[in-house]
Coordinates of C-alpha atoms and ligand atoms in Angstrom, one line a residue:
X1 CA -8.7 51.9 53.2
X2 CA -5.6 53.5 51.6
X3 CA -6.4 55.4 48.0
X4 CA -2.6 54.8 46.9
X5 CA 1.5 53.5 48.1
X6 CA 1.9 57.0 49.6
X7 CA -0.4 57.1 52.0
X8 CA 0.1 53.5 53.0
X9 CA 4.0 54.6 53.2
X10 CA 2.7 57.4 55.5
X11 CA 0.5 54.9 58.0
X12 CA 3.9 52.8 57.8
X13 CA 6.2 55.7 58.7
X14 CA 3.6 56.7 61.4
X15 CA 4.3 53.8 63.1
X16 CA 7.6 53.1 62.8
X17 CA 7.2 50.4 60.4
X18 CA 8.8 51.8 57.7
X19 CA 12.4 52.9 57.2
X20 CA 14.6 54.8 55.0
X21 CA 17.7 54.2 53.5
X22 CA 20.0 57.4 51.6
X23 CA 22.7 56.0 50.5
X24 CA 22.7 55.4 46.9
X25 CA 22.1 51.5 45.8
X26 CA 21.7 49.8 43.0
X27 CA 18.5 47.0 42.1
X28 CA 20.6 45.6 40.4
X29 CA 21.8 43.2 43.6
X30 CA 22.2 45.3 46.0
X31 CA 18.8 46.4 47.4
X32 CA 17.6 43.0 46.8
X33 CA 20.1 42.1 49.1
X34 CA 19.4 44.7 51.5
X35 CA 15.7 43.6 51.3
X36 CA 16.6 40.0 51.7
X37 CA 18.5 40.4 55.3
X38 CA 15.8 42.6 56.4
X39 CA 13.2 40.3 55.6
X40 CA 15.0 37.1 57.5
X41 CA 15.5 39.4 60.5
X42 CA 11.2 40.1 60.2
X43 CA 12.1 43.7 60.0
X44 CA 10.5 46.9 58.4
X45 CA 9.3 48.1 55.2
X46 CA 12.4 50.2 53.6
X47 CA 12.4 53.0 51.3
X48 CA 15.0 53.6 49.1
X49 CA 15.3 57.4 48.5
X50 CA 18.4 57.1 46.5
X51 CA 18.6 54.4 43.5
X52 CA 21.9 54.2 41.5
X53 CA 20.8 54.6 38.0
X54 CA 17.5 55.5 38.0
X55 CA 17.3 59.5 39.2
X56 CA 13.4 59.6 38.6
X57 CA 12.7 56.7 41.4
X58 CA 12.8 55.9 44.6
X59 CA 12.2 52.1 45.5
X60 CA 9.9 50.4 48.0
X61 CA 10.2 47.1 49.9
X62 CA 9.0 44.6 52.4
X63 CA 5.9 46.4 52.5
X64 CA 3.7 43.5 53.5
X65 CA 6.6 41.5 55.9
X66 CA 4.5 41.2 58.6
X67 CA 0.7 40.4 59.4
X68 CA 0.5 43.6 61.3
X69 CA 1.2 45.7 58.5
X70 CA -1.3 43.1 55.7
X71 CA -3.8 44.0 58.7
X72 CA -3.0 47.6 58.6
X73 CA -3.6 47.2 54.4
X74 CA -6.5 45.2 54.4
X75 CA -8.0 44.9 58.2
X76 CA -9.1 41.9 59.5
X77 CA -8.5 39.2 56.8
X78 CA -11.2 36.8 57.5
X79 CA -13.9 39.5 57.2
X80 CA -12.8 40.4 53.7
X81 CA -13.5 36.8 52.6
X82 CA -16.9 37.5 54.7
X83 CA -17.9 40.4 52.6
X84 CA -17.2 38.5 49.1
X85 CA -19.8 36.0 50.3
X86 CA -21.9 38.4 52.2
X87 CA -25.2 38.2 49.3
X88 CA -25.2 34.3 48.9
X89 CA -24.6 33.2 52.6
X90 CA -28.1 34.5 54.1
X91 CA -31.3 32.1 53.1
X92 CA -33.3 33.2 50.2
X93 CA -35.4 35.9 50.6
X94 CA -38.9 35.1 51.3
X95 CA -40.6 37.9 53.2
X96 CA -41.2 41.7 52.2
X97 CA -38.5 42.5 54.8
X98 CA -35.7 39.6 53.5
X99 CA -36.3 41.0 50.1
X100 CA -35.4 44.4 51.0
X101 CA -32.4 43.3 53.0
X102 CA -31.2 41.2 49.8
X103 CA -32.0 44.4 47.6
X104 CA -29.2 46.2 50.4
X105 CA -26.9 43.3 50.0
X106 CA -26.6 44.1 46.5
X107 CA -26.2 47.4 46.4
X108 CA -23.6 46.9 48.9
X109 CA -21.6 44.7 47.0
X110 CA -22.3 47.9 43.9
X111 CA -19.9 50.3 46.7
X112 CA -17.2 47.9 46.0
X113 CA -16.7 48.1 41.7
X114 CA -14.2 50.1 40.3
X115 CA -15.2 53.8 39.3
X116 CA -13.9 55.5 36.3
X117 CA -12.2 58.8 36.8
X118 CA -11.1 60.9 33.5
X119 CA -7.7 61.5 34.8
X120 CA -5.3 60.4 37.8
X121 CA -1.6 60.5 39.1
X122 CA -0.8 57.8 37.1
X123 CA -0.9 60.0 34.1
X124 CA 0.9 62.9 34.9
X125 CA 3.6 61.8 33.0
X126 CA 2.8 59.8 29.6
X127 CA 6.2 58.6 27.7
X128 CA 7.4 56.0 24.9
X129 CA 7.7 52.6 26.5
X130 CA 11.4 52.3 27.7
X131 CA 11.4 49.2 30.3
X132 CA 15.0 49.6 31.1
X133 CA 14.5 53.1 32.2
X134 CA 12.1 51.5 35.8
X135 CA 14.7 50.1 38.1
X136 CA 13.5 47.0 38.3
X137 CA 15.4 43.9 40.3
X138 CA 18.2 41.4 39.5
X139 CA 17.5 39.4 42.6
X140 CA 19.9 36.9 42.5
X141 CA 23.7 36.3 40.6
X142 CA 22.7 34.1 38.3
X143 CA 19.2 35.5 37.2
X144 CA 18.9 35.7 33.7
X145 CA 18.1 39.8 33.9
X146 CA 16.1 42.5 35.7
X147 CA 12.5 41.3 36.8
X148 CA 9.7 43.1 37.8
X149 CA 8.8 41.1 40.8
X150 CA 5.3 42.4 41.8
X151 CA 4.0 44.3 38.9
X152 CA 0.5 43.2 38.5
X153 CA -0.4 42.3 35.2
X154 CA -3.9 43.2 34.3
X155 CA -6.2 42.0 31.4
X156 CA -9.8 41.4 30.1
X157 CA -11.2 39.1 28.4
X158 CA -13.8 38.7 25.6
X159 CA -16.9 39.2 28.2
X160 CA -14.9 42.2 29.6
X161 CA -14.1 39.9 32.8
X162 CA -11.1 42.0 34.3
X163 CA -8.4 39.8 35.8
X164 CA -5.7 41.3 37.9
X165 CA -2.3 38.6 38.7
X166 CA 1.4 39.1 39.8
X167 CA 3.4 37.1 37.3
X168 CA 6.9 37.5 37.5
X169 CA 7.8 39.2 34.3
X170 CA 11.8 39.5 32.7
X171 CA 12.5 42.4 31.0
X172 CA 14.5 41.9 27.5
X173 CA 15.0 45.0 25.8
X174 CA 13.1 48.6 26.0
X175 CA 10.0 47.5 24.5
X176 CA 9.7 44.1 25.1
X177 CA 9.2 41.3 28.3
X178 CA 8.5 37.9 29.3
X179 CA 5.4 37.2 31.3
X180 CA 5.7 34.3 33.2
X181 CA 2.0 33.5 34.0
X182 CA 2.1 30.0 34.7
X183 CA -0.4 26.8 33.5
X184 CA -2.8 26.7 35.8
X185 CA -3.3 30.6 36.5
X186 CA -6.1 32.9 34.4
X187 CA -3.7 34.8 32.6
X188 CA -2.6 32.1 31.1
X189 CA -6.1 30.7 30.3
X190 CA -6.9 33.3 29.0
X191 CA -3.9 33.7 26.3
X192 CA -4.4 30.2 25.6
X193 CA -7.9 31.0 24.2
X194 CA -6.9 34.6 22.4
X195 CA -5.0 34.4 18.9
X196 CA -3.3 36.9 18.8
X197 CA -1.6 40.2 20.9
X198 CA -3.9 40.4 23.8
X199 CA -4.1 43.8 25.6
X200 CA -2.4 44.1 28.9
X201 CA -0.9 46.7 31.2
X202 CA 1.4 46.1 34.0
X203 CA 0.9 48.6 37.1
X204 CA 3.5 48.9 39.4
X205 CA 2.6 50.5 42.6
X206 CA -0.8 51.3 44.2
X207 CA -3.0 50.8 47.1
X208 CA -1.8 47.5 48.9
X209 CA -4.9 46.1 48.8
X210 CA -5.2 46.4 44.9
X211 CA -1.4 45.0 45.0
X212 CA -2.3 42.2 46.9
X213 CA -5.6 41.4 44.6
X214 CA -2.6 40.2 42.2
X215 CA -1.5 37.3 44.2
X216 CA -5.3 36.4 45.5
X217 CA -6.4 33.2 43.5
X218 CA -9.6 34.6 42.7
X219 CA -11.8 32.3 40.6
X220 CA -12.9 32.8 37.1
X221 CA -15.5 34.8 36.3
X222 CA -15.0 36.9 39.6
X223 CA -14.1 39.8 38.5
X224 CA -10.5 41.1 39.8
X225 CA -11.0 44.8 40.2
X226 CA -14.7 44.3 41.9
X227 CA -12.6 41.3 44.1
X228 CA -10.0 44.3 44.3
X229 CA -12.7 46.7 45.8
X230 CA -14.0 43.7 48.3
X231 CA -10.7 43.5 49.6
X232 CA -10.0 47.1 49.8
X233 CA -13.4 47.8 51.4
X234 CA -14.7 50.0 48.9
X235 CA -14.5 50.6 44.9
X236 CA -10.7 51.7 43.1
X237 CA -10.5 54.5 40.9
X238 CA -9.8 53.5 37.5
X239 CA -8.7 55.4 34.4
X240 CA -9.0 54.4 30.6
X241 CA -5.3 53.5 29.5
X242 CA -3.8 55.6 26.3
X243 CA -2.4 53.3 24.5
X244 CA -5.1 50.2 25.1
X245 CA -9.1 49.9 25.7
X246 CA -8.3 48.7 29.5
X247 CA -9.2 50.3 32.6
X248 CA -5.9 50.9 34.7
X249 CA -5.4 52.2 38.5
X250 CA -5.5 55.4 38.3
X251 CA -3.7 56.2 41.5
X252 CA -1.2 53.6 40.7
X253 CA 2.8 54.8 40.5
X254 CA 3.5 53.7 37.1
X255 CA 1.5 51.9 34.7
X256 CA 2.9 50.3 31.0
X257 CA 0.5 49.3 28.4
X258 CA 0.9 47.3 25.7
X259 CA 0.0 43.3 24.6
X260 CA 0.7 39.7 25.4
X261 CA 1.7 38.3 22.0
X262 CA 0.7 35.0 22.6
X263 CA 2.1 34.1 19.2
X264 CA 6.0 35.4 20.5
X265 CA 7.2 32.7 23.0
X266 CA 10.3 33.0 24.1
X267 CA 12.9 31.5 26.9
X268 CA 12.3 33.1 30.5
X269 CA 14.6 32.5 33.1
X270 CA 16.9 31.1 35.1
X271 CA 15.2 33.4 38.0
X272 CA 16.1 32.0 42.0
X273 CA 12.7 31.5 43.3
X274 CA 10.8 30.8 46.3
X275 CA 11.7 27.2 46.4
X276 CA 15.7 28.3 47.0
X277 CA 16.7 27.2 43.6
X278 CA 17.2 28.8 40.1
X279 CA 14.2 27.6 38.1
X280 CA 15.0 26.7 34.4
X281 CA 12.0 28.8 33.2
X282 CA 10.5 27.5 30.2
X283 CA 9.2 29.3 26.7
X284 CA 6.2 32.1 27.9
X285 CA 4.9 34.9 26.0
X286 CA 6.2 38.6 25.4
X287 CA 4.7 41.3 26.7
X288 CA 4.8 44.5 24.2
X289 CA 5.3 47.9 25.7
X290 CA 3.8 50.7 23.8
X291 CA 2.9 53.7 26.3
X292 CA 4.4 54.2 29.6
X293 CA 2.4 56.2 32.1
X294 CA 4.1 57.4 35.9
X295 CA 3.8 59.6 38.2
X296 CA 6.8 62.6 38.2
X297 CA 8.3 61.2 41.0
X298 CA 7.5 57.6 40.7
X299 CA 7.8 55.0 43.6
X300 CA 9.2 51.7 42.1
X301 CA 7.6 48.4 44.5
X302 CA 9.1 45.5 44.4
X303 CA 9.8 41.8 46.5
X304 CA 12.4 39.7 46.6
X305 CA 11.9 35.6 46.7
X306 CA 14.1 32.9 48.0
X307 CA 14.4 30.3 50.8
X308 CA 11.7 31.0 53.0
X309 CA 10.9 32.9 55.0
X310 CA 10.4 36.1 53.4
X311 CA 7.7 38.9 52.3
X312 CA 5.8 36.3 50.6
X313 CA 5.3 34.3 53.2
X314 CA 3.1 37.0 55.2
X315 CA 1.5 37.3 51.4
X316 CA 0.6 33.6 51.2
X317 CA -0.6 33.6 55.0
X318 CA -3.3 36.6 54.1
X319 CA -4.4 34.5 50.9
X320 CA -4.9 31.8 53.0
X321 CA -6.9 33.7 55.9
X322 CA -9.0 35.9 53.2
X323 CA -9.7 32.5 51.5
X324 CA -10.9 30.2 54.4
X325 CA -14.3 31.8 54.5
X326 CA -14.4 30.8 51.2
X327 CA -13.2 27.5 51.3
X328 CA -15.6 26.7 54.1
X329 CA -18.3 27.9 51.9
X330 CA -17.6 25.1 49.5
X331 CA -16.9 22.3 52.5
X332 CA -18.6 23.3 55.5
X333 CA -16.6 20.5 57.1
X334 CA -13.6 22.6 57.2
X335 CA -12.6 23.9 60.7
X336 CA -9.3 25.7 59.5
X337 CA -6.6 25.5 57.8
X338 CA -2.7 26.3 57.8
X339 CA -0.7 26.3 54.8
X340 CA 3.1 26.3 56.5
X341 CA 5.7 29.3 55.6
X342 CA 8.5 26.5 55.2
X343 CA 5.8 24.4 53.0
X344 CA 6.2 27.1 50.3
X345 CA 2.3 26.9 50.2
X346 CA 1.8 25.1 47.4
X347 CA 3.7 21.9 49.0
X348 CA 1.9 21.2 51.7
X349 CA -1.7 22.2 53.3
X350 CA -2.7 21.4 57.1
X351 CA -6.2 21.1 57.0
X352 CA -8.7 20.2 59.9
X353 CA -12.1 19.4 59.7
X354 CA -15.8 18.4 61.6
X355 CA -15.5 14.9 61.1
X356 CA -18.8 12.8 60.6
X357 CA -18.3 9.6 58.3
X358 CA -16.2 6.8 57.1
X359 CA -13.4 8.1 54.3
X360 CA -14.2 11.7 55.2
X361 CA -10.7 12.8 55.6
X362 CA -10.0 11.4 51.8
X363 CA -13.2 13.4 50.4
X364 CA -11.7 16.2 52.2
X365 CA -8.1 16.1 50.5
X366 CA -9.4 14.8 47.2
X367 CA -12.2 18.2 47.0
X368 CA -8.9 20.6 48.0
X369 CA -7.0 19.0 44.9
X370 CA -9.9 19.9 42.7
X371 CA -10.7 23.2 43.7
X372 CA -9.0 26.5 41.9
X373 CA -5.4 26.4 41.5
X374 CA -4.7 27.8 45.4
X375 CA -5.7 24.6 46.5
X376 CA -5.1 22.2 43.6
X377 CA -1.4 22.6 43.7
X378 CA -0.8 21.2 46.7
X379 CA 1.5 19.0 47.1
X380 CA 0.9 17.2 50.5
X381 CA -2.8 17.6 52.1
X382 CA -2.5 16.4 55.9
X383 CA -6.4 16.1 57.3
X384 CA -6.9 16.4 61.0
X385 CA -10.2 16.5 63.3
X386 CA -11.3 20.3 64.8
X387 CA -9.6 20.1 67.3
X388 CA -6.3 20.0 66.5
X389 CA -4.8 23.3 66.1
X390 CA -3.5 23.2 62.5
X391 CA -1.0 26.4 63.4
X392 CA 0.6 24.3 66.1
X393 CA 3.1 21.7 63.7
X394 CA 3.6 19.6 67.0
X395 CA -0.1 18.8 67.6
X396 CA 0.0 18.4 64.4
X397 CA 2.5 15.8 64.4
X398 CA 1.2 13.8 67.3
X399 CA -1.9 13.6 65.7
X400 CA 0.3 11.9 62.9
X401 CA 2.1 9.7 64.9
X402 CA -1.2 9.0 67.3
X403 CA -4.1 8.6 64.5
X404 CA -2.3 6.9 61.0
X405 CA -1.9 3.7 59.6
X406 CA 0.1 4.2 56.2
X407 CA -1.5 1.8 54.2
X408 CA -5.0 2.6 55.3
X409 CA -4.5 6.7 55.6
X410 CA -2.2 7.6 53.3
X411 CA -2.9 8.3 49.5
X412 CA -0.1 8.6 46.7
X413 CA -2.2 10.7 43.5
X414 CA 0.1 9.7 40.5
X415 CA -0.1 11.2 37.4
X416 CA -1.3 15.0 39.1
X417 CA -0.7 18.3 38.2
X418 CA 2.1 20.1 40.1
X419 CA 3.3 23.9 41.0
X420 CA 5.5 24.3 37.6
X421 CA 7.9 25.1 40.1
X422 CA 8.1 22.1 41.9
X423 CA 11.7 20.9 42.3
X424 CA 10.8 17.6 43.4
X425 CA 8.3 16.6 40.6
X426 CA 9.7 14.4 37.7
X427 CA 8.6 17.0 35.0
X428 CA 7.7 20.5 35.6
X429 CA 4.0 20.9 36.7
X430 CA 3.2 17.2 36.3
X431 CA 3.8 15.0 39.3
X432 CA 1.9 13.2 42.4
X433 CA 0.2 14.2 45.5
X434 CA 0.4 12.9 48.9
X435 CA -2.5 12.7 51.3
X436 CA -2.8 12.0 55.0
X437 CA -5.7 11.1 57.3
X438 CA -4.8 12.0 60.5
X439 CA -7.9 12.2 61.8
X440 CA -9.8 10.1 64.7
X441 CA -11.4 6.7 62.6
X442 CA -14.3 5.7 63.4
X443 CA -15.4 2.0 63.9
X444 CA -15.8 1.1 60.2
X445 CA -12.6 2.0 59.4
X446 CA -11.2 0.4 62.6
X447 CA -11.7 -3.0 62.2
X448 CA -15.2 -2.3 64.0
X449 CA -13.8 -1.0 67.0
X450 CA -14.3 2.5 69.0
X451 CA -11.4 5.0 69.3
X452 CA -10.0 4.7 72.2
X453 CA -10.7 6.9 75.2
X454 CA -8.1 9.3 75.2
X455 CA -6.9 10.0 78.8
X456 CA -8.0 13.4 80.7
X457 CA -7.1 14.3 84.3
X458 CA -9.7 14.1 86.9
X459 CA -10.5 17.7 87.3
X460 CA -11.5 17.8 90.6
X461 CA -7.9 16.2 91.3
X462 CA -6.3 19.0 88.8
X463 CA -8.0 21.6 90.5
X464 CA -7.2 20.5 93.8
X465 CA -3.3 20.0 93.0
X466 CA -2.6 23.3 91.2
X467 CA -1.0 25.6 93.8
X468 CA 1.3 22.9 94.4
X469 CA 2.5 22.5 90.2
X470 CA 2.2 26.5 90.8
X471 CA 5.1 26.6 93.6
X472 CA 7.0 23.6 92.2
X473 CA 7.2 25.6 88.6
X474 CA 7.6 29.2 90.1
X475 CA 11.2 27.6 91.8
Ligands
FMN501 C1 6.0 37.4 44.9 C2 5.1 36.5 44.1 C3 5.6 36.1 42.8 C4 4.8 35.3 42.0 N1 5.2 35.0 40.7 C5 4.4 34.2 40.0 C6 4.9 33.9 38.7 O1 6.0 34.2 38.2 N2 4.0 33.1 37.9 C7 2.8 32.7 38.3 O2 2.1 32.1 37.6 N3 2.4 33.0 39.6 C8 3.2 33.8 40.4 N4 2.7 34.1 41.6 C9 1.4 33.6 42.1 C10 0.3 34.4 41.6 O3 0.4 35.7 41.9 C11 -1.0 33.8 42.1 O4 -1.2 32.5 41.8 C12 -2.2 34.6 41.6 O5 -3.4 34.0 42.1 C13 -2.3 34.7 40.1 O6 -3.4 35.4 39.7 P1 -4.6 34.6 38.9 O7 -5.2 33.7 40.0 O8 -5.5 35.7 38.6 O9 -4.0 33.9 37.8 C14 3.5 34.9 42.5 C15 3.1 35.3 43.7 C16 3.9 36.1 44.5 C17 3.4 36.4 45.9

């Protein structure tokens, strides 16, 4: 458990994981580019001591381009999605004994909410809101401005539910920014049921496992700093904000308060996204600045997206691995489950499962597409049985070619909601889904018949022959 960026940059450096770079460069381009070829060639984490333009910062990137280094911020993924479901996965307690271990359970998942702190690095410097003064990126040419591209966006809600989310965000002027918290995601839920400017605070910087609570999908009413603490393995310090009534990190590197005017929409974008093209954008609220809290010597974090694969595809790989316990604690029938770095995630899921009945695979694809909106967005759901391996595309494929009949197995959802990114759907966020059955049918939906025996070697034969493949192979 890492309390803040520096000490995670520390681990990093320790193991040669992180690099640094002197020369002076601009964000504006330049160390987006930098960050770009680095990421492509699955390099390290780079630290930028020198950033043209901004004297108070230094700049962070690839921090999480690798699983080795989301395991060395978070530890074994699955486990975290373990923990979360630690109180309701054991049978109700019945005995004296049960009772007490349910009363531990619970006061277990207490060592994982947020504790308030009076004070904390974040506030050791606390300045009129100037957003142009944080060096935030222009990723590509024709972006439409500087973006901070990981600042997590945190705000509450009227039962003091705290929701944490990385929403790419365009800065227009000093004061003033564009959040782009799409449809289907809380934030944007919850502005649609406010009236007016809703309090917010954008942290940039912190622990990476409060960082990477932003991009969890973490469902309504869970509580984001508590899901934050899960993750992390133990509670984050929080600090009342100065300008707002919100909790903020209190170890973060630079925090700016203010409100989403929900009222004020205005024209975000073009931005080049993860999909390799420059999304249009569309009319989102502003965010309002009115305090800015840092550090002295702030460190400025931030990603670049594009064709894949880059940081965001290690990002989207620990979502899915913290998430599958979950997932298989709403359909037990799920074996595992690969959501493909070139399939952008939200395009298409690999999913296998413990097949036992007729038209399982379709129950299967049509529960993903109404879970939360990790799941629900996905464009293509392929179902296999357990024992393909869903990480392996060529089993995969074979169990395509080998197990499908179109019209029987494969489903065309018209009229479904979409990634608002989508480049292939007819109208941003509203579109179709595609689902395929690839798994084994059984009789009734195989014109009565049994599978077919699928061939296996003798293996008294195999066992007898091997020194021979052994030799032959060895030449
Ligand atoms: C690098 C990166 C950028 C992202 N940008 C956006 C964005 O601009 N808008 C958006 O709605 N989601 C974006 N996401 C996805 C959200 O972070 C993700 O859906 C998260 O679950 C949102 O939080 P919520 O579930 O609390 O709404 C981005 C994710 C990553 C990794």
């Amino acid at each position: 458990m890492f309390s803040d960026l520096r000490e995670f940059l520390k681990a990093l450096e320790e193991r040669g994981w992180l690099k640094r770079v002197s020369e002076p460069l601009s964000p504006e381009l330049e160390i987006p580019e930098v960050l770009r070829q680095v990421m492509y060639a699955r390099g390290p984490a780079v630290l930028f001591e020198s950033v043209r333009g901004f004297p108070k910062w230094r700049v962070v990137g690839n921090l999480f381009g690798s699983l080795d280094r989301i395991r060395l911020a978070l530890g074994e993924l699955e486990e975290a999605g373990r923990r979360l479901l630690e109180p309701m996965a054991s049978p109700p307690p019945l005995t004296l004994a049960d009772k007490f271990r349910a009363a531990v359970e619970l006061f277990e998942l207490g060592r994982y909410a947020p504790r308030a702190v009076r004070g904390g690095p974040v506030k050791e410097v606390v300045e009129e809101p100037n957003l142009l003064s944080i060096p935030a990126f222009k990723t590509w040419p024709k972006d439409a401005g500087q973006y901070i591209t990981f600042g997590v966006l945190i705000t509450r809600d009227s039962r003091g539910v705290y929701n944490l989310g990385v929403y790419r965000v365009q800065i227009l002027n000093e004061r003033e920014a564009v959040v782009h918290a799409q449809i289907h995601k809380r934030a944007a839920d919850l502005f649609a049921s406010s009236p007016g400017c809703v309090d917010a605070a954008i942290a940039i910087g912190g622990d990476p496992a409060f960082l990477l609570s932003g991009i969890m999908p973490t469902p309504y009413p869970l509580d984001e700093y508590l899901f934050a603490g899960v993750l992390r393995g133990g509670g984050l310090e929080v600090t009342k904000g100065v300008a707002t009534d919100l909790y903020i990190p209190a170890r973060a590197e630079a925090v700016i308060e203010g409100c989403v005017d929900v009222k004020d929409l205005r024209r975000e974008g073009p931005f080049g996204d993860h999909y390799g093209v420059y999304d249009q954008g569309g009319l989102y609220p502003v965010f309002k600045a009115k305090a800015l809290l840092r550090r002295e010597d702030p460190i400025y974090y931030g990603t670049v997206v594009g064709r894949p694969p880059l940081e965001d595809a290690y990002m989207g790989k620990a979502v899915e691995r913290v998430f599958l316990p979950v997932l298989r604690f709403l359909l037990p029938e799920v074996a595992d489950l690969n959501l493909p770095e070139f399939g952008l995630f939200q395009g298409i899921a690999i999913v296998s499962i413990k097949k036992r009945f007729p038209g399982h695979g379709k129950k299967v694809m049509f529960a993903l597409w109404g879970l939360g909106h990790m799941m629900s967005l996905t464009k293509v759901v392929i179902v296999v049985d357990h024992d393909v391996n869903v990480h392996d595309l060529n089993e995969v494929l074979f169990a395509v070619a080998q197990r499908v009949d179109p019209q029987r197995d494969v489903v065309i959802v018209p009229g479904a909601h979409v990634d608002v990114l989508d480049t292939g759907s007819p109208v941003p966020g509203y579109g179709s889904k595609l689902g395929i059955d690839a798994t084994r049918k059984l009789p009734e939906e195989y014109g009565g018949r049994p599978w077919p025996e699928e061939v296996a070697p003798d293996p008294e034969v195999a066992a007898r022959v091997k020194a021979v493949v052994e030799q032959l192979l060895s030449l």
